[in-house]
CSV table of N, CA and C in Angstrom, one decimal:
chain,number,residue,atom,x,y,z
A,28,MET,N,111.4,-4.0,0.2
A,28,MET,CA,112.0,-3.8,1.6
A,28,MET,C,112.5,-5.3,2.1
A,29,THR,N,113.6,-5.2,2.6
A,29,THR,CA,114.2,-6.4,3.1
A,29,THR,C,113.5,-6.6,4.6
A,30,PRO,N,113.3,-7.8,5.3
A,30,PRO,CA,112.7,-8.0,6.5
A,30,PRO,C,113.4,-7.2,7.6
A,31,LYS,N,114.9,-7.2,7.5
A,31,LYS,CA,115.7,-6.5,8.4
A,31,LYS,C,115.4,-5.1,8.5
A,32,ARG,N,115.3,-4.4,7.3
A,32,ARG,CA,114.9,-3.0,7.1
A,32,ARG,C,113.7,-2.7,7.7
A,33,LYS,N,112.4,-3.6,7.4
A,33,LYS,CA,111.2,-3.3,7.9
A,33,LYS,C,111.1,-3.4,9.5
A,34,ASN,N,111.8,-4.3,10.0
A,34,ASN,CA,111.8,-4.4,11.5
A,34,ASN,C,112.4,-3.1,12.1
A,35,ARG,N,113.5,-2.6,11.5
A,35,ARG,CA,113.9,-1.5,12.0
A,35,ARG,C,113.2,0.0,11.8
A,36,LEU,N,112.5,-0.2,10.7
A,36,LEU,CA,111.5,1.0,10.3
A,36,LEU,C,110.3,0.8,11.5
A,37,MET,N,109.9,-0.3,11.7
A,37,MET,CA,108.8,-0.6,12.8
A,37,MET,C,109.3,-0.1,14.2
A,38,LEU,N,110.6,-0.3,14.5
A,38,LEU,CA,111.1,-0.1,15.7
A,38,LEU,C,111.1,1.6,15.8
A,39,VAL,N,111.7,2.2,14.6
A,39,VAL,CA,111.8,3.6,15.0
A,39,VAL,C,110.4,4.3,14.9
A,40,LEU,N,109.4,3.7,14.1
A,40,LEU,CA,107.9,4.3,14.4
A,40,LEU,C,107.4,4.0,15.6
A,41,PHE,N,107.7,2.9,16.2
A,41,PHE,CA,107.1,2.4,17.8
A,41,PHE,C,107.8,3.6,18.7
A,42,VAL,N,109.2,4.0,18.6
A,42,VAL,CA,109.9,4.8,19.5
A,42,VAL,C,109.2,6.4,19.4
A,43,VAL,N,109.2,6.6,18.1
A,43,VAL,CA,108.6,8.0,17.8
A,43,VAL,C,107.3,8.1,18.3
A,44,LEU,N,106.2,7.3,17.8
A,44,LEU,CA,105.0,7.3,18.3
A,44,LEU,C,104.8,7.2,20.2
A,45,GLY,N,105.7,6.6,20.6
A,45,GLY,CA,105.7,6.5,22.1
A,45,GLY,C,106.1,7.6,22.7
A,46,GLY,N,107.2,8.4,22.0
A,46,GLY,CA,107.7,9.6,22.4
A,46,GLY,C,106.6,10.8,22.3
A,47,VAL,N,105.7,10.9,21.3
A,47,VAL,CA,104.9,11.8,21.0
A,47,VAL,C,103.6,11.6,21.9
A,48,ALA,N,103.4,10.3,22.2
A,48,ALA,CA,102.4,9.9,23.1
A,48,ALA,C,102.7,10.5,24.5
A,49,ALA,N,104.1,10.3,24.9
A,49,ALA,CA,104.3,10.7,26.4
A,49,ALA,C,104.3,12.2,26.3
A,50,VAL,N,104.8,12.9,25.4
A,50,VAL,CA,104.9,14.4,25.5
A,50,VAL,C,103.5,14.8,25.4
A,51,GLY,N,102.4,14.2,24.7
A,51,GLY,CA,101.0,14.7,24.7
A,51,GLY,C,100.5,14.6,26.1
A,52,LEU,N,100.7,13.2,26.7
A,52,LEU,CA,100.1,13.2,27.9
A,52,LEU,C,100.7,14.1,28.9
A,53,GLY,N,102.2,14.3,29.0
A,53,GLY,CA,102.6,15.3,29.8
A,53,GLY,C,102.2,16.9,29.8
A,54,LEU,N,102.1,17.2,28.6
A,54,LEU,CA,101.4,18.5,28.1
A,54,LEU,C,100.1,18.6,28.7
A,55,TYR,N,99.1,17.6,28.6
A,55,TYR,CA,97.8,17.6,29.1
A,55,TYR,C,97.7,17.7,30.4
A,56,ALA,N,98.8,17.1,31.2
A,56,ALA,CA,98.8,16.9,32.7
A,56,ALA,C,99.1,18.5,33.1
A,57,ILE,N,100.0,19.1,32.4
A,57,ILE,CA,100.4,20.3,32.9
A,57,ILE,C,99.1,21.5,32.7
A,58,ASP,N,98.7,21.3,31.4
A,58,ASP,CA,97.5,22.2,31.3
A,58,ASP,C,96.4,21.9,32.3
A,59,LYS,N,96.1,20.7,32.6
A,59,LYS,CA,94.9,20.4,33.4
A,59,LYS,C,95.1,20.6,34.9
A,60,GLY,N,96.6,20.8,35.3
A,60,GLY,CA,97.0,20.8,36.5
A,60,GLY,C,96.9,19.4,37.5
A,61,VAL,N,97.0,18.3,36.7
A,61,VAL,CA,96.7,17.1,37.3
A,61,VAL,C,97.9,16.8,38.2
A,62,GLY,N,97.7,16.8,39.6
A,62,GLY,CA,98.8,16.3,40.3
A,62,GLY,C,99.7,17.6,40.9
A,63,ILE,N,99.0,18.7,40.3
A,63,ILE,CA,99.8,19.9,41.0
A,63,ILE,C,98.8,20.8,41.9
A,64,SER,N,98.9,21.0,43.0
A,64,SER,CA,98.3,21.6,43.7
A,64,SER,C,98.8,22.9,44.4
A,65,VAL,N,98.4,24.2,44.1
A,65,VAL,CA,99.1,25.3,44.5
A,65,VAL,C,98.5,25.6,46.0
A,66,PHE,N,99.2,26.3,46.9
A,66,PHE,CA,98.8,26.6,48.3
A,66,PHE,C,98.3,28.0,48.4
A,67,TYR,N,97.3,28.2,49.0
A,67,TYR,CA,96.7,29.5,49.3
A,67,TYR,C,96.1,29.5,50.8
A,68,SER,N,96.4,30.8,51.3
A,68,SER,CA,95.9,30.9,52.7
A,68,SER,C,94.5,31.6,52.5
A,69,PRO,N,93.7,31.5,53.9
A,69,PRO,CA,92.2,32.0,53.7
A,69,PRO,C,92.2,33.4,53.2
A,70,GLN,N,93.4,34.4,53.5
A,70,GLN,CA,93.4,35.7,53.1
A,70,GLN,C,93.6,35.6,51.4
A,71,GLN,N,94.4,35.0,50.8
A,71,GLN,CA,94.6,34.9,49.5
A,71,GLN,C,93.5,34.4,48.8
A,72,ILE,N,92.4,33.5,49.4
A,72,ILE,CA,91.3,33.0,48.8
A,72,ILE,C,90.4,34.3,48.8
A,73,ALA,N,90.1,34.7,50.0
A,73,ALA,CA,89.1,35.9,50.2
A,73,ALA,C,89.3,36.8,49.2
A,74,ASP,N,90.6,37.1,48.8
A,74,ASP,CA,91.1,38.1,47.8
A,74,ASP,C,90.8,37.8,46.6
A,75,GLY,N,90.2,36.6,46.1
A,75,GLY,CA,90.2,36.2,44.9
A,75,GLY,C,91.3,35.6,44.3
A,76,GLU,N,92.4,35.3,44.9
A,76,GLU,CA,93.7,34.9,43.9
A,76,GLU,C,93.5,33.4,43.7
A,77,ALA,N,92.7,32.8,44.4
A,77,ALA,CA,92.7,31.2,44.2
A,77,ALA,C,91.6,31.1,43.1
A,78,PRO,N,91.8,30.1,42.0
A,78,PRO,CA,90.9,29.7,40.9
A,78,PRO,C,90.1,29.0,41.4
A,79,ALA,N,88.7,29.1,40.9
A,79,ALA,CA,87.4,28.3,41.1
A,79,ALA,C,87.6,27.1,40.2
A,80,ASP,N,87.2,26.1,40.8
A,80,ASP,CA,87.1,24.8,40.1
A,80,ASP,C,88.5,24.1,39.7
A,81,THR,N,89.4,24.4,40.5
A,81,THR,CA,90.8,24.0,40.3
A,81,THR,C,91.1,23.6,41.6
A,82,ARG,N,91.7,22.2,41.6
A,82,ARG,CA,92.3,21.7,42.8
A,82,ARG,C,93.4,22.5,43.5
A,83,ILE,N,93.2,23.0,44.8
A,83,ILE,CA,94.2,23.6,45.4
A,83,ILE,C,94.5,23.2,46.9
A,84,ARG,N,95.3,23.7,47.5
A,84,ARG,CA,95.5,23.5,48.9
A,84,ARG,C,95.3,24.9,49.6
A,85,ALA,N,94.6,24.6,50.6
A,85,ALA,CA,94.4,25.7,51.6
A,85,ALA,C,94.7,25.2,53.0
A,86,GLY,N,95.5,26.2,53.7
A,86,GLY,CA,96.0,25.8,55.1
A,86,GLY,C,95.8,26.9,55.9
A,87,GLY,N,95.9,26.8,57.1
A,87,GLY,CA,95.7,27.8,58.4
A,87,GLY,C,95.4,26.9,59.5
A,88,MET,N,94.9,27.6,60.7
A,88,MET,CA,94.5,27.1,61.9
A,88,MET,C,92.9,26.6,61.9
A,89,VAL,N,92.4,25.4,62.6
A,89,VAL,CA,91.3,25.3,62.6
A,89,VAL,C,90.8,26.2,63.9
A,90,GLN,N,89.8,26.8,63.7
A,90,GLN,CA,89.3,27.9,64.4
A,90,GLN,C,88.5,27.1,65.6
A,91,GLN,N,88.9,27.6,66.9
A,91,GLN,CA,88.2,27.1,68.1
A,91,GLN,C,86.7,27.1,68.0
A,92,GLY,N,86.0,26.0,68.4
A,92,GLY,CA,84.5,26.1,68.5
A,92,GLY,C,83.9,26.0,67.0
A,93,SER,N,84.5,25.6,65.9
A,93,SER,CA,84.1,25.7,64.7
A,93,SER,C,83.7,24.4,64.1
A,94,VAL,N,84.1,23.3,64.6
A,94,VAL,CA,84.2,21.9,64.2
A,94,VAL,C,82.6,21.5,64.4
A,95,LYS,N,81.9,21.3,63.2
A,95,LYS,CA,80.6,20.7,63.4
A,95,LYS,C,80.6,19.1,62.6
A,96,ARG,N,80.2,18.3,63.4
A,96,ARG,CA,80.1,17.0,62.6
A,96,ARG,C,78.6,16.4,62.4
A,97,ASP,N,78.6,15.9,61.3
A,97,ASP,CA,77.0,15.4,61.0
A,97,ASP,C,77.0,13.9,61.7
A,98,PRO,N,76.0,13.5,62.7
A,98,PRO,CA,76.0,12.5,63.3
A,98,PRO,C,75.7,11.4,62.4
A,99,ASN,N,75.0,11.5,61.2
A,99,ASN,CA,74.6,10.4,60.4
A,99,ASN,C,75.4,10.1,59.4
A,100,SER,N,76.4,10.9,59.2
A,100,SER,CA,77.6,10.5,58.0
A,100,SER,C,78.8,10.9,58.5
A,101,LEU,N,80.0,10.9,57.6
A,101,LEU,CA,81.4,11.3,57.9
A,101,LEU,C,81.8,12.7,57.5
A,102,ARG,N,80.5,13.5,57.2
A,102,ARG,CA,80.6,14.8,56.8
A,102,ARG,C,81.1,15.7,58.1
A,103,VAL,N,82.2,16.5,57.8
A,103,VAL,CA,82.6,17.5,59.0
A,103,VAL,C,82.6,18.9,58.3
A,104,GLU,N,82.1,19.9,58.9
A,104,GLU,CA,82.2,21.3,58.5
A,104,GLU,C,83.2,21.9,59.6
A,105,PHE,N,84.1,22.9,59.1
A,105,PHE,CA,85.1,23.5,60.2
A,105,PHE,C,85.4,24.8,59.3
A,106,VAL,N,86.1,25.8,60.1
A,106,VAL,CA,86.6,27.2,59.8
A,106,VAL,C,88.0,27.0,59.8
A,107,LEU,N,88.7,27.3,58.7
A,107,LEU,CA,90.1,27.4,58.6
A,107,LEU,C,90.4,28.9,58.6
A,108,THR,N,91.5,29.2,59.4
A,108,THR,CA,91.7,30.8,59.7
A,108,THR,C,93.0,31.0,59.7
A,109,ASP,N,93.6,32.2,59.2
A,109,ASP,CA,94.9,32.6,59.2
A,109,ASP,C,94.8,33.8,60.2
A,110,TYR,N,93.8,34.0,60.8
A,110,TYR,CA,93.6,35.1,61.8
A,110,TYR,C,93.5,36.4,61.0
A,111,GLN,N,93.2,36.5,59.8
A,111,GLN,CA,92.8,37.6,59.1
A,111,GLN,C,91.5,37.4,58.4
A,112,GLN,N,91.4,36.3,57.7
A,112,GLN,CA,90.3,35.7,57.2
A,112,GLN,C,89.9,34.3,57.4
A,113,ASN,N,88.5,33.8,57.3
A,113,ASN,CA,88.2,32.7,57.7
A,113,ASN,C,87.6,32.0,56.5
A,114,LEU,N,87.8,30.6,56.4
A,114,LEU,CA,87.3,29.8,55.2
A,114,LEU,C,86.6,28.7,55.7
A,115,THR,N,85.3,28.5,55.4
A,115,THR,CA,84.6,27.5,55.5
A,115,THR,C,85.0,26.1,54.8
A,116,VAL,N,85.3,25.2,55.4
A,116,VAL,CA,85.8,23.8,54.7
A,116,VAL,C,84.8,22.7,55.1
A,117,ILE,N,84.3,22.0,54.1
A,117,ILE,CA,83.6,21.0,54.1
A,117,ILE,C,84.5,19.6,54.0
A,118,TYR,N,84.5,18.5,54.6
A,118,TYR,CA,85.0,17.3,54.3
A,118,TYR,C,84.3,16.2,54.7
A,119,LYS,N,84.4,15.1,53.7
A,119,LYS,CA,83.6,14.0,53.9
A,119,LYS,C,84.6,12.8,53.9
A,120,GLY,N,84.8,12.3,55.1
A,120,GLY,CA,85.8,11.3,55.3
A,120,GLY,C,86.2,11.1,56.7
A,121,ILE,N,87.3,10.2,57.1
A,121,ILE,CA,87.5,10.2,58.3
A,121,ILE,C,88.9,11.3,58.5
A,122,LEU,N,88.7,12.0,59.4
A,122,LEU,CA,89.7,12.9,59.8
A,122,LEU,C,91.0,12.4,60.4
A,123,PRO,N,92.2,12.9,60.4
A,123,PRO,CA,93.4,12.3,60.8
A,123,PRO,C,93.2,12.5,62.3
A,124,ASP,N,93.8,11.5,63.1
A,124,ASP,CA,93.8,11.5,64.5
A,124,ASP,C,94.5,12.8,65.2
A,125,LEU,N,95.6,13.4,64.7
A,125,LEU,CA,95.9,14.6,65.2
A,125,LEU,C,94.9,15.9,64.7
A,126,PHE,N,93.8,15.8,64.0
A,126,PHE,CA,93.1,16.9,63.6
A,126,PHE,C,92.3,17.5,65.0
A,127,ARG,N,92.3,18.6,65.3
A,127,ARG,CA,91.7,19.3,66.4
A,127,ARG,C,91.7,20.7,66.2
A,128,GLU,N,90.6,21.3,67.1
A,128,GLU,CA,90.7,22.7,67.0
A,128,GLU,C,91.9,23.4,67.6
A,129,GLY,N,92.2,24.4,66.8
A,129,GLY,CA,93.3,25.2,67.2
A,129,GLY,C,94.8,24.5,66.6
A,130,GLN,N,94.6,23.7,65.8
A,130,GLN,CA,95.6,22.8,65.1
A,130,GLN,C,95.8,23.3,63.8
A,131,GLY,N,97.0,23.5,63.3
A,131,GLY,CA,97.5,23.7,61.8
A,131,GLY,C,97.2,22.4,61.1
A,132,ILE,N,96.5,22.7,59.9
A,132,ILE,CA,96.4,21.9,58.8
A,132,ILE,C,96.4,22.3,57.5
A,133,VAL,N,96.5,21.5,56.5
A,133,VAL,CA,96.4,21.6,55.1
A,133,VAL,C,95.3,20.9,54.5
A,134,ALA,N,94.5,21.2,53.8
A,134,ALA,CA,93.4,20.7,53.0
A,134,ALA,C,93.7,20.8,51.8
A,135,GLN,N,93.3,19.9,50.8
A,135,GLN,CA,93.3,19.9,49.6
A,135,GLN,C,91.8,19.6,49.0
A,136,GLY,N,91.6,20.4,47.9
A,136,GLY,CA,90.3,20.4,47.2
A,136,GLY,C,90.0,21.4,46.4
A,137,GLU,N,88.9,22.0,46.2
A,137,GLU,CA,88.2,22.8,45.2
A,137,GLU,C,87.3,23.7,46.0
A,138,LEU,N,87.2,25.1,45.6
A,138,LEU,CA,86.3,26.1,46.1
A,138,LEU,C,84.9,25.9,45.3
A,139,ASP,N,83.9,25.9,45.9
A,139,ASP,CA,82.8,25.8,45.1
A,139,ASP,C,82.1,27.2,44.7
A,140,LYS,N,81.0,27.5,44.1
A,140,LYS,CA,80.6,28.4,43.6
A,140,LYS,C,80.2,29.3,44.7
A,141,HIS,N,79.9,28.8,46.0
A,141,HIS,CA,79.5,29.8,47.2
A,141,HIS,C,80.8,30.1,48.0
A,142,GLY,N,81.8,29.9,47.5
A,142,GLY,CA,83.0,30.2,48.5
A,142,GLY,C,83.6,29.2,49.5
A,143,VAL,N,82.8,28.0,49.5
A,143,VAL,CA,83.0,27.1,50.4
A,143,VAL,C,84.1,26.2,50.1
A,144,PHE,N,85.1,25.7,50.6
A,144,PHE,CA,86.1,24.8,50.2
A,144,PHE,C,85.7,23.5,50.5
A,145,GLN,N,85.5,22.7,49.6
A,145,GLN,CA,85.2,21.2,49.5
A,145,GLN,C,86.5,20.3,49.3
A,146,ALA,N,86.9,19.8,50.6
A,146,ALA,CA,87.9,19.1,50.9
A,146,ALA,C,87.9,17.7,50.4
A,147,VAL,N,89.0,17.2,49.9
A,147,VAL,CA,89.0,15.7,49.4
A,147,VAL,C,90.2,15.0,50.4
A,148,GLU,N,90.8,15.8,50.9
A,148,GLU,CA,92.1,15.4,51.6
A,148,GLU,C,92.3,16.4,52.7
A,149,VAL,N,92.7,16.0,54.1
A,149,VAL,CA,92.9,16.8,55.2
A,149,VAL,C,94.1,16.3,56.1
A,150,LEU,N,95.4,17.2,55.9
A,150,LEU,CA,96.5,16.7,56.6
A,150,LEU,C,96.6,17.4,57.7
A,151,ALA,N,96.9,16.9,58.9
A,151,ALA,CA,97.1,17.6,60.2
A,151,ALA,C,98.7,17.4,60.4
A,152,LYS,N,99.2,18.4,61.1
A,152,LYS,CA,100.5,18.4,61.7
A,152,LYS,C,100.7,17.2,62.5
A,153,HIS,N,102.2,16.9,62.4
A,153,HIS,CA,102.7,15.7,63.1
A,153,HIS,C,102.7,15.7,64.5
A,154,ASP,N,103.2,16.8,65.2
A,154,ASP,CA,103.2,16.8,66.6
A,154,ASP,C,103.1,18.1,67.1
A,155,GLU,N,102.8,18.7,68.2
A,155,GLU,CA,102.5,19.7,68.8
A,155,GLU,C,103.4,21.0,68.3
A,156,LYS,N,104.7,20.8,68.1
A,156,LYS,CA,105.7,21.8,67.3
A,156,LYS,C,105.6,21.9,66.0
A,157,TYR,N,105.3,21.0,65.5
A,157,TYR,CA,105.4,21.0,63.8
A,157,TYR,C,104.4,21.9,63.3
A,158,MET,N,104.6,22.6,62.4
A,158,MET,CA,103.8,23.6,61.6
A,158,MET,C,104.1,23.5,60.1
A,159,PRO,N,103.1,23.0,59.4
A,159,PRO,CA,103.3,23.0,57.8
A,159,PRO,C,104.0,24.5,57.3
A,160,PRO,N,105.0,24.2,56.5
A,160,PRO,CA,105.7,25.5,56.1
A,160,PRO,C,104.7,26.5,55.5
A,161,GLU,N,103.8,26.0,54.7
A,161,GLU,CA,102.9,27.0,54.1
A,161,GLU,C,102.0,27.7,55.0
A,162,VAL,N,101.5,27.1,56.2
A,162,VAL,CA,100.6,27.7,57.1
A,162,VAL,C,101.7,28.5,57.9
A,163,ALA,N,102.8,28.1,58.2
A,163,ALA,CA,103.6,28.9,59.0
A,163,ALA,C,104.0,30.4,58.3
A,164,ASP,N,104.0,30.1,56.9
A,164,ASP,CA,104.4,31.4,56.0
A,164,ASP,C,103.1,32.3,56.2
A,165,ALA,N,101.9,31.8,56.0
A,165,ALA,CA,100.7,32.4,55.9
A,165,ALA,C,100.3,33.2,57.2
A,166,LEU,N,100.7,32.5,58.3
A,166,LEU,CA,100.5,33.2,59.6
A,166,LEU,C,101.5,34.3,59.9
A,167,GLU,N,102.8,34.0,59.4
A,167,GLU,CA,103.7,35.0,59.5
A,167,GLU,C,103.4,36.4,58.9
A,168,LYS,N,102.8,36.1,57.6
A,168,LYS,CA,102.3,37.3,56.6
A,168,LYS,C,101.2,38.0,57.4
A,169,ALA,N,100.4,37.2,58.3
A,169,ALA,CA,99.3,37.8,59.0
A,169,ALA,C,99.8,38.3,60.2
A,170,GLY,N,101.0,38.4,60.6
A,170,GLY,CA,101.7,39.0,61.8
A,170,GLY,C,101.2,38.3,62.9
A,171,VAL,N,100.7,37.0,63.0
A,171,VAL,CA,100.4,36.1,64.2
A,171,VAL,C,101.2,34.8,64.3
A,172,ASP,N,101.2,34.2,65.6
A,172,ASP,CA,101.7,33.1,65.7
A,172,ASP,C,100.6,31.8,65.6
A,173,ALA,N,101.1,30.8,65.9
A,173,ALA,CA,100.0,29.7,65.9
A,173,ALA,C,98.7,29.9,66.8
A,174,SER,N,98.9,30.7,68.1
A,174,SER,CA,98.0,30.6,68.7
A,174,SER,C,97.0,31.9,68.4
A,175,GLY,N,97.6,32.6,67.4
A,175,GLY,CA,96.6,34.0,67.2
A,175,GLY,C,97.2,35.0,67.8
A,176,GLU,N,98.1,35.2,68.8
A,176,GLU,CA,98.9,36.1,69.3
A,176,GLU,C,99.5,36.9,68.2
A,177,GLN,N,99.6,38.3,68.3
A,177,GLN,CA,100.5,39.0,67.5
A,177,GLN,C,101.9,38.8,67.8
A,178,LEU,N,102.8,38.7,66.7
A,178,LEU,CA,104.1,38.5,66.8
A,178,LEU,C,104.7,39.9,67.3
A,179,GLU,N,106.0,39.6,67.9
A,179,GLU,CA,106.6,40.8,68.8
A,179,GLU,C,106.9,41.9,67.9
A,180,SER,N,107.4,41.4,66.7
A,180,SER,CA,107.9,42.7,65.8
A,180,SER,C,106.6,43.4,65.5
A,181,ASP,N,105.7,42.9,65.2
A,181,ASP,CA,104.3,43.5,64.9
A,181,ASP,C,103.6,44.3,66.0
A,182,ALA,N,103.8,43.6,67.2
A,182,ALA,CA,103.4,44.4,68.4
A,182,ALA,C,104.2,45.5,68.8
A,183,LYS,N,105.5,45.6,68.5
A,183,LYS,CA,106.5,46.7,68.6
A,183,LYS,C,106.0,47.8,67.8
A,184,GLN,N,105.8,47.5,66.4
A,184,GLN,CA,105.6,48.6,65.4
A,184,GLN,C,104.1,49.3,66.0
A,185,GLY,N,103.3,48.3,66.5
A,185,GLY,CA,101.9,48.9,66.7
A,185,GLY,C,102.2,50.0,67.8
A,186,VAL,N,103.1,49.7,68.9
A,186,VAL,CA,103.4,50.6,70.0
A,186,VAL,C,104.0,51.9,69.4
A,187,SER,N,104.9,51.7,68.5
A,187,SER,CA,105.8,52.9,68.1
A,187,SER,C,105.0,54.0,67.0
A,188,GLN,N,103.8,53.3,66.5
A,188,GLN,CA,103.1,54.3,65.7
A,188,GLN,C,102.2,55.0,66.6
């Protein structure tokens, strides 16, 4: 085999092996859900739609009076609600400056075996009028607005029935 042909063969083998490795890593990432987090509302989680031991995103409103901070650590426990179901969330870390009770948030993490959401990241909305789209959709499905009040179309249906 000539040196020129040998070099060409090595290049082709390198490209093929690199392609196989890239496809393999891509399939592994898809299979394990690496970097992909599906959104679930507290209602969907309570209904058992959310998988256990898989990273998901949960969103809703932080329930008034539910935030409990551990004075000796960065551990915070609070209740996330869509005004139909509640979800206990535990987060260890520094919360965003805009985090407060009555605020819409999205948390990323996993459900533990006790049904408690162990968050690794908490995202708060940007300003008073902004609502994460997933949270807005979940609240709309629940028939309430961000304050927990029934939406007008639901209130009218309740009167006419």
